[in-house]
mmCIF file with all atom_site columns, C-alpha atoms in Angstrom:
data_model
loop_
_atom_site.group_PDB
_atom_site.id
_atom_site.type_symbol
_atom_site.label_atom_id
_atom_site.label_alt_id
_atom_site.label_comp_id
_atom_site.label_asym_id
_atom_site.label_entity_id
_atom_site.label_seq_id
_atom_site.pdbx_PDB_ins_code
_atom_site.Cartn_x
_atom_site.Cartn_y
_atom_site.Cartn_z
_atom_site.occupancy
_atom_site.B_iso_or_equiv
_atom_site.pdbx_formal_charge
_atom_site.auth_seq_id
_atom_site.auth_comp_id
_atom_site.auth_asym_id
_atom_site.auth_atom_id
_atom_site.pdbx_PDB_model_num
ATOM 1   C CA . LEU A 1 1   ? 0.082   0.521  0.266   1.00 0.00 ? 1   LEU A CA 1
ATOM 2   C CA . HIS A 1 2   ? 3.115   2.200  -0.051  1.00 0.00 ? 2   HIS A CA 1
ATOM 3   C CA . ALA A 1 3   ? 2.158   3.953  -3.317  1.00 0.00 ? 3   ALA A CA 1
ATOM 4   C CA . GLU A 1 4   ? -1.431  4.444  -2.335  1.00 0.00 ? 4   GLU A CA 1
ATOM 5   C CA . LEU A 1 5   ? -0.173  6.630  0.927   1.00 0.00 ? 5   LEU A CA 1
ATOM 6   C CA . VAL A 1 6   ? -0.872  10.614 0.928   1.00 0.00 ? 6   VAL A CA 1
ATOM 7   C CA . THR A 1 7   ? -0.283  12.894 3.411   1.00 0.00 ? 7   THR A CA 1
ATOM 8   C CA . VAL A 1 8   ? -3.120  15.421 3.946   1.00 0.00 ? 8   VAL A CA 1
ATOM 9   C CA . PRO A 1 9   ? -1.717  18.677 6.092   1.00 0.00 ? 9   PRO A CA 1
ATOM 10  C CA . GLN A 1 10  ? -4.913  19.218 8.268   1.00 0.00 ? 10  GLN A CA 1
ATOM 11  C CA . LEU A 1 11  ? -6.098  22.353 8.618   1.00 0.00 ? 11  LEU A CA 1
ATOM 12  C CA . THR A 1 12  ? -5.409  23.268 12.904  1.00 0.00 ? 12  THR A CA 1
ATOM 13  C CA . VAL A 1 13  ? -1.985  24.737 14.635  1.00 0.00 ? 13  VAL A CA 1
ATOM 14  C CA . GLN A 1 14  ? -1.834  23.586 18.124  1.00 0.00 ? 14  GLN A CA 1
ATOM 15  C CA . TYR A 1 15  ? -0.464  26.001 20.299  1.00 0.00 ? 15  TYR A CA 1
ATOM 16  C CA . VAL A 1 16  ? 1.195   27.628 23.251  1.00 0.00 ? 16  VAL A CA 1
ATOM 17  C CA . ALA A 1 17  ? -0.705  30.810 24.498  1.00 0.00 ? 17  ALA A CA 1
ATOM 18  C CA . PHE A 1 18  ? -0.007  34.007 26.766  1.00 0.00 ? 18  PHE A CA 1
ATOM 19  C CA . HIS A 1 19  ? -2.119  35.703 28.108  1.00 0.00 ? 19  HIS A CA 1
ATOM 20  C CA . THR A 1 20  ? -0.531  39.252 26.796  1.00 0.00 ? 20  THR A CA 1
ATOM 21  C CA . ARG A 1 21  ? -2.054  41.685 30.024  1.00 0.00 ? 21  ARG A CA 1
ATOM 22  C CA . LEU A 1 22  ? -0.630  39.797 33.199  1.00 0.00 ? 22  LEU A CA 1
ATOM 23  C CA . GLU A 1 23  ? 2.527   38.936 34.382  1.00 0.00 ? 23  GLU A CA 1
ATOM 24  C CA . PRO A 1 24  ? 5.055   38.181 33.523  1.00 0.00 ? 24  PRO A CA 1
ATOM 25  C CA . PHE A 1 25  ? 3.627   37.787 29.493  1.00 0.00 ? 25  PHE A CA 1
ATOM 26  C CA . ASP A 1 26  ? 3.050   41.610 29.633  1.00 0.00 ? 26  ASP A CA 1
ATOM 27  C CA . ASP A 1 27  ? 6.287   41.870 28.640  1.00 0.00 ? 27  ASP A CA 1
ATOM 28  C CA . GLU A 1 28  ? 7.484   41.279 25.020  1.00 0.00 ? 28  GLU A CA 1
ATOM 29  C CA . ASN A 1 29  ? 10.659  39.987 26.064  1.00 0.00 ? 29  ASN A CA 1
ATOM 30  C CA . VAL A 1 30  ? 9.866   37.320 28.273  1.00 0.00 ? 30  VAL A CA 1
ATOM 31  C CA . ARG A 1 31  ? 7.332   35.825 25.690  1.00 0.00 ? 31  ARG A CA 1
ATOM 32  C CA . LEU A 1 32  ? 9.889   35.844 22.982  1.00 0.00 ? 32  LEU A CA 1
ATOM 33  C CA . ALA A 1 33  ? 12.053  34.623 26.299  1.00 0.00 ? 33  ALA A CA 1
ATOM 34  C CA . PHE A 1 34  ? 10.063  31.709 25.847  1.00 0.00 ? 34  PHE A CA 1
ATOM 35  C CA . VAL A 1 35  ? 9.613   31.587 22.193  1.00 0.00 ? 35  VAL A CA 1
ATOM 36  C CA . TYR A 1 36  ? 13.079  30.732 21.833  1.00 0.00 ? 36  TYR A CA 1
ATOM 37  C CA . ALA A 1 37  ? 13.383  28.074 24.597  1.00 0.00 ? 37  ALA A CA 1
ATOM 38  C CA . THR A 1 38  ? 10.519  26.079 22.671  1.00 0.00 ? 38  THR A CA 1
ATOM 39  C CA . ASP A 1 39  ? 12.634  23.505 20.301  1.00 0.00 ? 39  ASP A CA 1
ATOM 40  C CA . ARG A 1 40  ? 9.467   22.826 18.490  1.00 0.00 ? 40  ARG A CA 1
ATOM 41  C CA . GLU A 1 41  ? 11.930  21.009 16.179  1.00 0.00 ? 41  GLU A CA 1
ATOM 42  C CA . LYS A 1 42  ? 12.363  18.616 18.897  1.00 0.00 ? 42  LYS A CA 1
ATOM 43  C CA . LEU A 1 43  ? 8.722   18.108 20.033  1.00 0.00 ? 43  LEU A CA 1
ATOM 44  C CA . ALA A 1 44  ? 7.452   16.986 17.003  1.00 0.00 ? 44  ALA A CA 1
ATOM 45  C CA . GLU A 1 45  ? 10.030  14.483 15.835  1.00 0.00 ? 45  GLU A CA 1
ATOM 46  C CA . VAL A 1 46  ? 10.266  13.032 20.015  1.00 0.00 ? 46  VAL A CA 1
ATOM 47  C CA . MET A 1 47  ? 7.173   13.197 21.149  1.00 0.00 ? 47  MET A CA 1
ATOM 48  C CA . PHE A 1 48  ? 5.181   12.776 17.827  1.00 0.00 ? 48  PHE A CA 1
ATOM 49  C CA . LYS A 1 49  ? 7.810   10.901 16.123  1.00 0.00 ? 49  LYS A CA 1
ATOM 50  C CA . ARG A 1 50  ? 7.436   13.096 12.864  1.00 0.00 ? 50  ARG A CA 1
ATOM 51  C CA . SER A 1 51  ? 3.175   12.559 12.623  1.00 0.00 ? 51  SER A CA 1
ATOM 52  C CA . VAL A 1 52  ? 2.886   16.166 13.339  1.00 0.00 ? 52  VAL A CA 1
ATOM 53  C CA . VAL A 1 53  ? 4.729   18.904 11.511  1.00 0.00 ? 53  VAL A CA 1
ATOM 54  C CA . PRO A 1 54  ? 6.189   22.026 13.012  1.00 0.00 ? 54  PRO A CA 1
ATOM 55  C CA . ALA A 1 55  ? 4.578   25.914 13.351  1.00 0.00 ? 55  ALA A CA 1
ATOM 56  C CA . TRP A 1 56  ? 5.663   28.242 12.761  1.00 0.00 ? 56  TRP A CA 1
ATOM 57  C CA . GLY A 1 57  ? 2.998   30.409 12.104  1.00 0.00 ? 57  GLY A CA 1
ATOM 58  C CA . VAL A 1 58  ? -0.540  30.608 13.288  1.00 0.00 ? 58  VAL A CA 1
ATOM 59  C CA . MET A 1 59  ? -1.968  29.292 9.466   1.00 0.00 ? 59  MET A CA 1
ATOM 60  C CA . PRO A 1 60  ? -1.231  25.100 9.054   1.00 0.00 ? 60  PRO A CA 1
ATOM 61  C CA . PRO A 1 61  ? 0.026   24.447 5.335   1.00 0.00 ? 61  PRO A CA 1
ATOM 62  C CA . GLY A 1 62  ? -2.580  23.498 2.888   1.00 0.00 ? 62  GLY A CA 1
ATOM 63  C CA . LEU A 1 63  ? -4.813  26.764 4.211   1.00 0.00 ? 63  LEU A CA 1
ATOM 64  C CA . PRO A 1 64  ? -5.389  29.217 1.886   1.00 0.00 ? 64  PRO A CA 1
ATOM 65  C CA . GLY A 1 65  ? -3.093  32.138 1.894   1.00 0.00 ? 65  GLY A CA 1
ATOM 66  C CA . TYR A 1 66  ? -0.512  30.248 3.652   1.00 0.00 ? 66  TYR A CA 1
ATOM 67  C CA . ASN A 1 67  ? 2.726   31.488 4.235   1.00 0.00 ? 67  ASN A CA 1
ATOM 68  C CA . PRO A 1 68  ? 5.523   29.543 4.282   1.00 0.00 ? 68  PRO A CA 1
ATOM 69  C CA . ASP A 1 69  ? 7.869   32.870 4.654   1.00 0.00 ? 69  ASP A CA 1
ATOM 70  C CA . VAL A 1 70  ? 6.406   33.047 8.119   1.00 0.00 ? 70  VAL A CA 1
ATOM 71  C CA . PRO A 1 71  ? 9.336   33.942 10.029  1.00 0.00 ? 71  PRO A CA 1
ATOM 72  C CA . ARG A 1 72  ? 10.976  31.455 11.889  1.00 0.00 ? 72  ARG A CA 1
ATOM 73  C CA . LEU A 1 73  ? 11.514  31.989 15.714  1.00 0.00 ? 73  LEU A CA 1
ATOM 74  C CA . ALA A 1 74  ? 13.822  28.547 16.138  1.00 0.00 ? 74  ALA A CA 1
ATOM 75  C CA . TYR A 1 75  ? 15.566  27.690 18.974  1.00 0.00 ? 75  TYR A CA 1
ATOM 76  C CA . ASP A 1 76  ? 17.883  29.774 20.672  1.00 0.00 ? 76  ASP A CA 1
ATOM 77  C CA . PRO A 1 77  ? 19.013  29.134 24.326  1.00 0.00 ? 77  PRO A CA 1
ATOM 78  C CA . GLU A 1 78  ? 21.466  32.476 24.093  1.00 0.00 ? 78  GLU A CA 1
ATOM 79  C CA . LYS A 1 79  ? 19.071  34.052 22.517  1.00 0.00 ? 79  LYS A CA 1
ATOM 80  C CA . ALA A 1 80  ? 16.242  33.015 24.834  1.00 0.00 ? 80  ALA A CA 1
ATOM 81  C CA . ARG A 1 81  ? 18.308  34.266 27.896  1.00 0.00 ? 81  ARG A CA 1
ATOM 82  C CA . GLN A 1 82  ? 19.207  36.760 27.168  1.00 0.00 ? 82  GLN A CA 1
ATOM 83  C CA . LEU A 1 83  ? 15.710  38.167 25.635  1.00 0.00 ? 83  LEU A CA 1
ATOM 84  C CA . LEU A 1 84  ? 14.742  36.782 29.384  1.00 0.00 ? 84  LEU A CA 1
ATOM 85  C CA . ALA A 1 85  ? 18.162  39.643 31.201  1.00 0.00 ? 85  ALA A CA 1
ATOM 86  C CA . GLN A 1 86  ? 16.422  42.696 28.982  1.00 0.00 ? 86  GLN A CA 1
ATOM 87  C CA . SER A 1 87  ? 13.172  42.351 30.097  1.00 0.00 ? 87  SER A CA 1
ATOM 88  C CA . ARG A 1 88  ? 11.996  44.685 33.016  1.00 0.00 ? 88  ARG A CA 1
ATOM 89  C CA . TYR A 1 89  ? 11.294  41.880 35.136  1.00 0.00 ? 89  TYR A CA 1
ATOM 90  C CA . GLY A 1 90  ? 15.411  41.222 34.690  1.00 0.00 ? 90  GLY A CA 1
ATOM 91  C CA . GLY A 1 91  ? 15.823  37.808 34.083  1.00 0.00 ? 91  GLY A CA 1
ATOM 92  C CA . PRO A 1 92  ? 13.984  34.269 36.189  1.00 0.00 ? 92  PRO A CA 1
ATOM 93  C CA . ALA A 1 93  ? 14.169  35.509 39.761  1.00 0.00 ? 93  ALA A CA 1
ATOM 94  C CA . GLY A 1 94  ? 12.634  38.863 39.244  1.00 0.00 ? 94  GLY A CA 1
ATOM 95  C CA . LEU A 1 95  ? 9.293   36.517 37.330  1.00 0.00 ? 95  LEU A CA 1
ATOM 96  C CA . PRO A 1 96  ? 6.207   36.439 39.320  1.00 0.00 ? 96  PRO A CA 1
ATOM 97  C CA . PRO A 1 97  ? 5.156   32.919 39.998  1.00 0.00 ? 97  PRO A CA 1
ATOM 98  C CA . ILE A 1 98  ? 3.687   30.795 36.566  1.00 0.00 ? 98  ILE A CA 1
ATOM 99  C CA . VAL A 1 99  ? 1.199   29.067 36.463  1.00 0.00 ? 99  VAL A CA 1
ATOM 100 C CA . PHE A 1 100 ? 1.012   26.991 32.813  1.00 0.00 ? 100 PHE A CA 1
ATOM 101 C CA . ALA A 1 101 ? -2.822  26.673 32.161  1.00 0.00 ? 101 ALA A CA 1
ATOM 102 C CA . VAL A 1 102 ? -3.782  22.714 30.426  1.00 0.00 ? 102 VAL A CA 1
ATOM 103 C CA . SER A 1 103 ? -6.992  20.372 29.907  1.00 0.00 ? 103 SER A CA 1
ATOM 104 C CA . ALA A 1 104 ? -7.055  16.768 30.106  1.00 0.00 ? 104 ALA A CA 1
ATOM 105 C CA . GLY A 1 105 ? -4.349  15.610 27.275  1.00 0.00 ? 105 GLY A CA 1
ATOM 106 C CA . GLY A 1 106 ? -2.720  18.585 27.254  1.00 0.00 ? 106 GLY A CA 1
ATOM 107 C CA . SER A 1 107 ? -0.278  17.656 30.410  1.00 0.00 ? 107 SER A CA 1
ATOM 108 C CA . ARG A 1 108 ? 2.509   15.286 28.487  1.00 0.00 ? 108 ARG A CA 1
ATOM 109 C CA . ILE A 1 109 ? 3.547   18.195 26.143  1.00 0.00 ? 109 ILE A CA 1
ATOM 110 C CA . ALA A 1 110 ? 2.949   20.892 29.333  1.00 0.00 ? 110 ALA A CA 1
ATOM 111 C CA . GLU A 1 111 ? 5.550   18.676 31.527  1.00 0.00 ? 111 GLU A CA 1
ATOM 112 C CA . ALA A 1 112 ? 8.194   19.035 28.413  1.00 0.00 ? 112 ALA A CA 1
ATOM 113 C CA . LEU A 1 113 ? 7.947   22.614 28.014  1.00 0.00 ? 113 LEU A CA 1
ATOM 114 C CA . ALA A 1 114 ? 8.457   23.199 31.542  1.00 0.00 ? 114 ALA A CA 1
ATOM 115 C CA . ALA A 1 115 ? 11.132  20.871 31.561  1.00 0.00 ? 115 ALA A CA 1
ATOM 116 C CA . THR A 1 116 ? 12.337  22.427 28.371  1.00 0.00 ? 116 THR A CA 1
ATOM 117 C CA . TYR A 1 117 ? 11.744  26.268 29.892  1.00 0.00 ? 117 TYR A CA 1
ATOM 118 C CA . ALA A 1 118 ? 13.163  25.249 33.791  1.00 0.00 ? 118 ALA A CA 1
ATOM 119 C CA . ASP A 1 119 ? 16.538  23.839 31.741  1.00 0.00 ? 119 ASP A CA 1
ATOM 120 C CA . VAL A 1 120 ? 17.248  27.091 29.033  1.00 0.00 ? 120 VAL A CA 1
ATOM 121 C CA . LEU A 1 121 ? 15.819  29.700 31.291  1.00 0.00 ? 121 LEU A CA 1
ATOM 122 C CA . GLY A 1 122 ? 15.869  28.617 34.745  1.00 0.00 ? 122 GLY A CA 1
ATOM 123 C CA . VAL A 1 123 ? 12.508  29.534 34.731  1.00 0.00 ? 123 VAL A CA 1
ATOM 124 C CA . GLU A 1 124 ? 10.227  27.004 37.078  1.00 0.00 ? 124 GLU A CA 1
ATOM 125 C CA . VAL A 1 125 ? 6.446   26.747 35.799  1.00 0.00 ? 125 VAL A CA 1
ATOM 126 C CA . GLU A 1 126 ? 3.394   25.026 37.857  1.00 0.00 ? 126 GLU A CA 1
ATOM 127 C CA . ILE A 1 127 ? 1.305   23.462 35.340  1.00 0.00 ? 127 ILE A CA 1
ATOM 128 C CA . GLN A 1 128 ? -2.156  23.405 36.516  1.00 0.00 ? 128 GLN A CA 1
ATOM 129 C CA . GLN A 1 129 ? -4.634  20.328 34.852  1.00 0.00 ? 129 GLN A CA 1
ATOM 130 C CA . VAL A 1 130 ? -8.563  21.879 34.684  1.00 0.00 ? 130 VAL A CA 1
ATOM 131 C CA . GLU A 1 131 ? -11.568 19.785 33.271  1.00 0.00 ? 131 GLU A CA 1
ATOM 132 C CA . TRP A 1 132 ? -12.740 20.933 29.845  1.00 0.00 ? 132 TRP A CA 1
ATOM 133 C CA . GLY A 1 133 ? -15.257 23.065 30.241  1.00 0.00 ? 133 GLY A CA 1
ATOM 134 C CA . ASP A 1 134 ? -13.579 24.838 34.039  1.00 0.00 ? 134 ASP A CA 1
ATOM 135 C CA . PHE A 1 135 ? -10.772 25.246 31.371  1.00 0.00 ? 135 PHE A CA 1
ATOM 136 C CA . LEU A 1 136 ? -12.888 26.647 27.882  1.00 0.00 ? 136 LEU A CA 1
ATOM 137 C CA . ARG A 1 137 ? -14.965 29.135 31.111  1.00 0.00 ? 137 ARG A CA 1
ATOM 138 C CA . ASP A 1 138 ? -11.480 30.399 32.443  1.00 0.00 ? 138 ASP A CA 1
ATOM 139 C CA . ILE A 1 139 ? -9.828  30.751 28.941  1.00 0.00 ? 139 ILE A CA 1
ATOM 140 C CA . ASN A 1 140 ? -12.864 33.420 27.928  1.00 0.00 ? 140 ASN A CA 1
ATOM 141 C CA . GLN A 1 141 ? -12.048 35.189 31.463  1.00 0.00 ? 141 GLN A CA 1
ATOM 142 C CA . GLY A 1 142 ? -8.641  35.632 30.453  1.00 0.00 ? 142 GLY A CA 1
ATOM 143 C CA . ALA A 1 143 ? -7.670  33.854 34.303  1.00 0.00 ? 143 ALA A CA 1
ATOM 144 C CA . TYR A 1 144 ? -4.941  32.025 33.145  1.00 0.00 ? 144 TYR A CA 1
ATOM 145 C CA . GLN A 1 145 ? -1.090  33.209 31.827  1.00 0.00 ? 145 GLN A CA 1
ATOM 146 C CA . MET A 1 146 ? -0.180  30.914 29.925  1.00 0.00 ? 146 MET A CA 1
ATOM 147 C CA . PHE A 1 147 ? -2.618  27.999 28.254  1.00 0.00 ? 147 PHE A CA 1
ATOM 148 C CA . PHE A 1 148 ? -1.809  24.682 25.637  1.00 0.00 ? 148 PHE A CA 1
ATOM 149 C CA . LEU A 1 149 ? -4.801  24.650 23.080  1.00 0.00 ? 149 LEU A CA 1
ATOM 150 C CA . GLY A 1 150 ? -5.289  23.702 19.409  1.00 0.00 ? 150 GLY A CA 1
ATOM 151 C CA . TRP A 1 151 ? -7.690  25.137 16.684  1.00 0.00 ? 151 TRP A CA 1
ATOM 152 C CA . SER A 1 152 ? -9.074  23.692 14.291  1.00 0.00 ? 152 SER A CA 1
ATOM 153 C CA . ALA A 1 153 ? -10.631 25.185 10.613  1.00 0.00 ? 153 ALA A CA 1
ATOM 154 C CA . ASP A 1 154 ? -14.300 26.033 10.825  1.00 0.00 ? 154 ASP A CA 1
ATOM 155 C CA . TYR A 1 155 ? -13.745 27.562 7.305   1.00 0.00 ? 155 TYR A CA 1
ATOM 156 C CA . PRO A 1 156 ? -10.767 26.808 4.630   1.00 0.00 ? 156 PRO A CA 1
ATOM 157 C CA . ASP A 1 157 ? -10.030 31.039 5.167   1.00 0.00 ? 157 ASP A CA 1
ATOM 158 C CA . PRO A 1 158 ? -6.537  33.067 7.195   1.00 0.00 ? 158 PRO A CA 1
ATOM 159 C CA . GLN A 1 159 ? -9.659  35.040 8.373   1.00 0.00 ? 159 GLN A CA 1
ATOM 160 C CA . ASN A 1 160 ? -11.096 32.408 10.640  1.00 0.00 ? 160 ASN A CA 1
ATOM 161 C CA . PHE A 1 161 ? -7.118  31.913 12.251  1.00 0.00 ? 161 PHE A CA 1
ATOM 162 C CA . LEU A 1 162 ? -6.151  35.677 12.777  1.00 0.00 ? 162 LEU A CA 1
ATOM 163 C CA . ASP A 1 163 ? -8.592  37.614 12.578  1.00 0.00 ? 163 ASP A CA 1
ATOM 164 C CA . ILE A 1 164 ? -10.220 34.763 14.981  1.00 0.00 ? 164 ILE A CA 1
ATOM 165 C CA . HIS A 1 165 ? -7.969  35.477 17.987  1.00 0.00 ? 165 HIS A CA 1
ATOM 166 C CA . PHE A 1 166 ? -5.425  38.541 16.933  1.00 0.00 ? 166 PHE A CA 1
ATOM 167 C CA . HIS A 1 167 ? -8.787  41.481 16.843  1.00 0.00 ? 167 HIS A CA 1
ATOM 168 C CA . SER A 1 168 ? -8.465  43.570 19.519  1.00 0.00 ? 168 SER A CA 1
ATOM 169 C CA . ALA A 1 169 ? -11.665 43.329 19.388  1.00 0.00 ? 169 ALA A CA 1
ATOM 170 C CA . SER A 1 170 ? -12.550 39.708 18.359  1.00 0.00 ? 170 SER A CA 1
ATOM 171 C CA . ASP A 1 171 ? -14.570 37.799 20.784  1.00 0.00 ? 171 ASP A CA 1
ATOM 172 C CA . GLY A 1 172 ? -12.213 34.952 20.460  1.00 0.00 ? 172 GLY A CA 1
ATOM 173 C CA . ASN A 1 173 ? -8.829  36.848 20.762  1.00 0.00 ? 173 ASN A CA 1
ATOM 174 C CA . SER A 1 174 ? -8.267  35.108 24.628  1.00 0.00 ? 174 SER A CA 1
ATOM 175 C CA . THR A 1 175 ? -4.781  36.042 25.018  1.00 0.00 ? 175 THR A CA 1
ATOM 176 C CA . GLY A 1 176 ? -5.615  39.972 25.507  1.00 0.00 ? 176 GLY A CA 1
ATOM 177 C CA . TYR A 1 177 ? -3.559  41.044 21.979  1.00 0.00 ? 177 TYR A CA 1
ATOM 178 C CA . SER A 1 178 ? -3.980  44.502 21.220  1.00 0.00 ? 178 SER A CA 1
ATOM 179 C CA . ASN A 1 179 ? -1.365  45.817 17.416  1.00 0.00 ? 179 ASN A CA 1
ATOM 180 C CA . PRO A 1 180 ? -3.813  48.455 16.242  1.00 0.00 ? 180 PRO A CA 1
ATOM 181 C CA . GLU A 1 181 ? -1.614  47.156 12.774  1.00 0.00 ? 181 GLU A CA 1
ATOM 182 C CA . VAL A 1 182 ? -2.379  44.124 12.578  1.00 0.00 ? 182 VAL A CA 1
ATOM 183 C CA . ASP A 1 183 ? -6.224  45.267 13.857  1.00 0.00 ? 183 ASP A CA 1
ATOM 184 C CA . ALA A 1 184 ? -6.007  47.491 10.315  1.00 0.00 ? 184 ALA A CA 1
ATOM 185 C CA . LEU A 1 185 ? -4.259  44.535 8.020   1.00 0.00 ? 185 LEU A CA 1
ATOM 186 C CA . LEU A 1 186 ? -6.670  42.070 9.260   1.00 0.00 ? 186 LEU A CA 1
ATOM 187 C CA . GLU A 1 187 ? -9.707  45.202 8.496   1.00 0.00 ? 187 GLU A CA 1
ATOM 188 C CA . GLN A 1 188 ? -8.841  45.718 5.117   1.00 0.00 ? 188 GLN A CA 1
ATOM 189 C CA . ALA A 1 189 ? -8.589  42.206 4.253   1.00 0.00 ? 189 ALA A CA 1
ATOM 190 C CA . ARG A 1 190 ? -11.933 41.660 5.517   1.00 0.00 ? 190 ARG A CA 1
ATOM 191 C CA . VAL A 1 191 ? -13.480 43.526 2.746   1.00 0.00 ? 191 VAL A CA 1
ATOM 192 C CA . GLU A 1 192 ? -10.171 43.442 -0.195  1.00 0.00 ? 192 GLU A CA 1
ATOM 193 C CA . GLN A 1 193 ? -12.260 41.589 -2.514  1.00 0.00 ? 193 GLN A CA 1
ATOM 194 C CA . ASP A 1 194 ? -8.720  40.956 -4.724  1.00 0.00 ? 194 ASP A CA 1
ATOM 195 C CA . GLU A 1 195 ? -7.972  37.289 -3.724  1.00 0.00 ? 195 GLU A CA 1
ATOM 196 C CA . GLU A 1 196 ? -3.938  37.966 -3.251  1.00 0.00 ? 196 GLU A CA 1
ATOM 197 C CA . ARG A 1 197 ? -4.249  41.314 -2.205  1.00 0.00 ? 197 ARG A CA 1
ATOM 198 C CA . ARG A 1 198 ? -6.229  39.874 0.523   1.00 0.00 ? 198 ARG A CA 1
ATOM 199 C CA . PHE A 1 199 ? -3.995  36.716 0.884   1.00 0.00 ? 199 PHE A CA 1
ATOM 200 C CA . ALA A 1 200 ? -0.978  39.606 1.319   1.00 0.00 ? 200 ALA A CA 1
ATOM 201 C CA . LEU A 1 201 ? -2.775  41.629 3.721   1.00 0.00 ? 201 LEU A CA 1
ATOM 202 C CA . TYR A 1 202 ? -3.155  38.124 5.843   1.00 0.00 ? 202 TYR A CA 1
ATOM 203 C CA . ARG A 1 203 ? 0.673   37.128 5.499   1.00 0.00 ? 203 ARG A CA 1
ATOM 204 C CA . GLN A 1 204 ? 1.921   41.301 6.621   1.00 0.00 ? 204 GLN A CA 1
ATOM 205 C CA . ALA A 1 205 ? 0.098   40.058 10.145  1.00 0.00 ? 205 ALA A CA 1
ATOM 206 C CA . GLU A 1 206 ? 0.445   36.675 10.437  1.00 0.00 ? 206 GLU A CA 1
ATOM 207 C CA . THR A 1 207 ? 4.191   38.021 10.161  1.00 0.00 ? 207 THR A CA 1
ATOM 208 C CA . ILE A 1 208 ? 3.980   40.708 13.072  1.00 0.00 ? 208 ILE A CA 1
ATOM 209 C CA . ILE A 1 209 ? 1.789   38.428 14.751  1.00 0.00 ? 209 ILE A CA 1
ATOM 210 C CA . VAL A 1 210 ? 4.437   36.143 15.028  1.00 0.00 ? 210 VAL A CA 1
ATOM 211 C CA . GLN A 1 211 ? 7.407   38.395 16.276  1.00 0.00 ? 211 GLN A CA 1
ATOM 212 C CA . ASP A 1 212 ? 4.651   39.582 18.733  1.00 0.00 ? 212 ASP A CA 1
ATOM 213 C CA . ALA A 1 213 ? 5.194   36.458 20.764  1.00 0.00 ? 213 ALA A CA 1
ATOM 214 C CA . PRO A 1 214 ? 0.984   36.317 21.550  1.00 0.00 ? 214 PRO A CA 1
ATOM 215 C CA . TRP A 1 215 ? 1.210   32.445 20.081  1.00 0.00 ? 215 TRP A CA 1
ATOM 216 C CA . ILE A 1 216 ? 4.017   30.213 20.550  1.00 0.00 ? 216 ILE A CA 1
ATOM 217 C CA . PRO A 1 217 ? 2.846   27.855 17.637  1.00 0.00 ? 217 PRO A CA 1
ATOM 218 C CA . LEU A 1 218 ? 3.697   24.235 17.752  1.00 0.00 ? 218 LEU A CA 1
ATOM 219 C CA . TYR A 1 219 ? 2.486   21.941 15.644  1.00 0.00 ? 219 TYR A CA 1
ATOM 220 C CA . HIS A 1 220 ? 0.516   21.256 12.704  1.00 0.00 ? 220 HIS A CA 1
ATOM 221 C CA . GLY A 1 221 ? -1.743  18.178 11.925  1.00 0.00 ? 221 GLY A CA 1
ATOM 222 C CA . VAL A 1 222 ? -1.170  15.758 9.468   1.00 0.00 ? 222 VAL A CA 1
ATOM 223 C CA . GLN A 1 223 ? -3.566  13.309 8.424   1.00 0.00 ? 223 GLN A CA 1
ATOM 224 C CA . TYR A 1 224 ? -2.497  9.800  6.132   1.00 0.00 ? 224 TYR A CA 1
ATOM 225 C CA . GLU A 1 225 ? -5.303  8.620  3.380   1.00 0.00 ? 225 GLU A CA 1
ATOM 226 C CA . LEU A 1 226 ? -4.814  6.070  1.094   1.00 0.00 ? 226 LEU A CA 1
ATOM 227 C CA . VAL A 1 227 ? -5.699  6.843  -1.928  1.00 0.00 ? 227 VAL A CA 1
ATOM 228 C CA . LYS A 1 228 ? -6.096  4.390  -5.407  1.00 0.00 ? 228 LYS A CA 1
ATOM 229 C CA . PRO A 1 229 ? -4.633  5.330  -8.059  1.00 0.00 ? 229 PRO A CA 1
ATOM 230 C CA . TYR A 1 230 ? -8.787  4.992  -10.341 1.00 0.00 ? 230 TYR A CA 1
ATOM 231 C CA . VAL A 1 231 ? -9.158  8.608  -8.373  1.00 0.00 ? 231 VAL A CA 1
ATOM 232 C CA . LYS A 1 232 ? -8.769  11.344 -10.000 1.00 0.00 ? 232 LYS A CA 1
ATOM 233 C CA . GLY A 1 233 ? -9.025  14.598 -9.184  1.00 0.00 ? 233 GLY A CA 1
ATOM 234 C CA . LEU A 1 234 ? -9.510  14.115 -4.968  1.00 0.00 ? 234 LEU A CA 1
#
């Protein structure tokens, strides 16, 4: 069946989110320190045996408008430590206690990440597992400093990823993230009728979002299908 195997990207993204209005993640340098302390490639290789692909941006491969050239804030322990030292907290000793909230099924990933943050940044992160209903309610109320969650497309369009999660006035914005430049790009994309110009606006917005780091996109799902050779145009 080897010749019939087709690998299909899923329109999903799993991510760590930071509440940008809660200490210490109100400081961009702290958020970026955690980004650079996260080894997404190792996570995909070791924990998931390459059954997922590392996520560098919010939009997954296969999504119309996907940007393969989104900035790659790859694992860099030295840079992570420098950014934490440059933050207004001055390093790990100046940080308040950090709680990393997860629902059932997220503990294993959270434990791996917490171990990395302790090793790379010298930051002890407490993991709190929360029942699913309470977890979603608390996220909507902005109760967590950081949390692990995923998103699957309702429909295959960048608006369903970027506008919903990162426009400052969106009900789906659970990180308190606000950037007037991103808002303007997203609002322009809402009414742009030329598809390529519209996708270009979303790519610009995504680039800024990745660099502002309200999320660490971790990985995108992959689906494996067997397709007979006489099936065409799938």
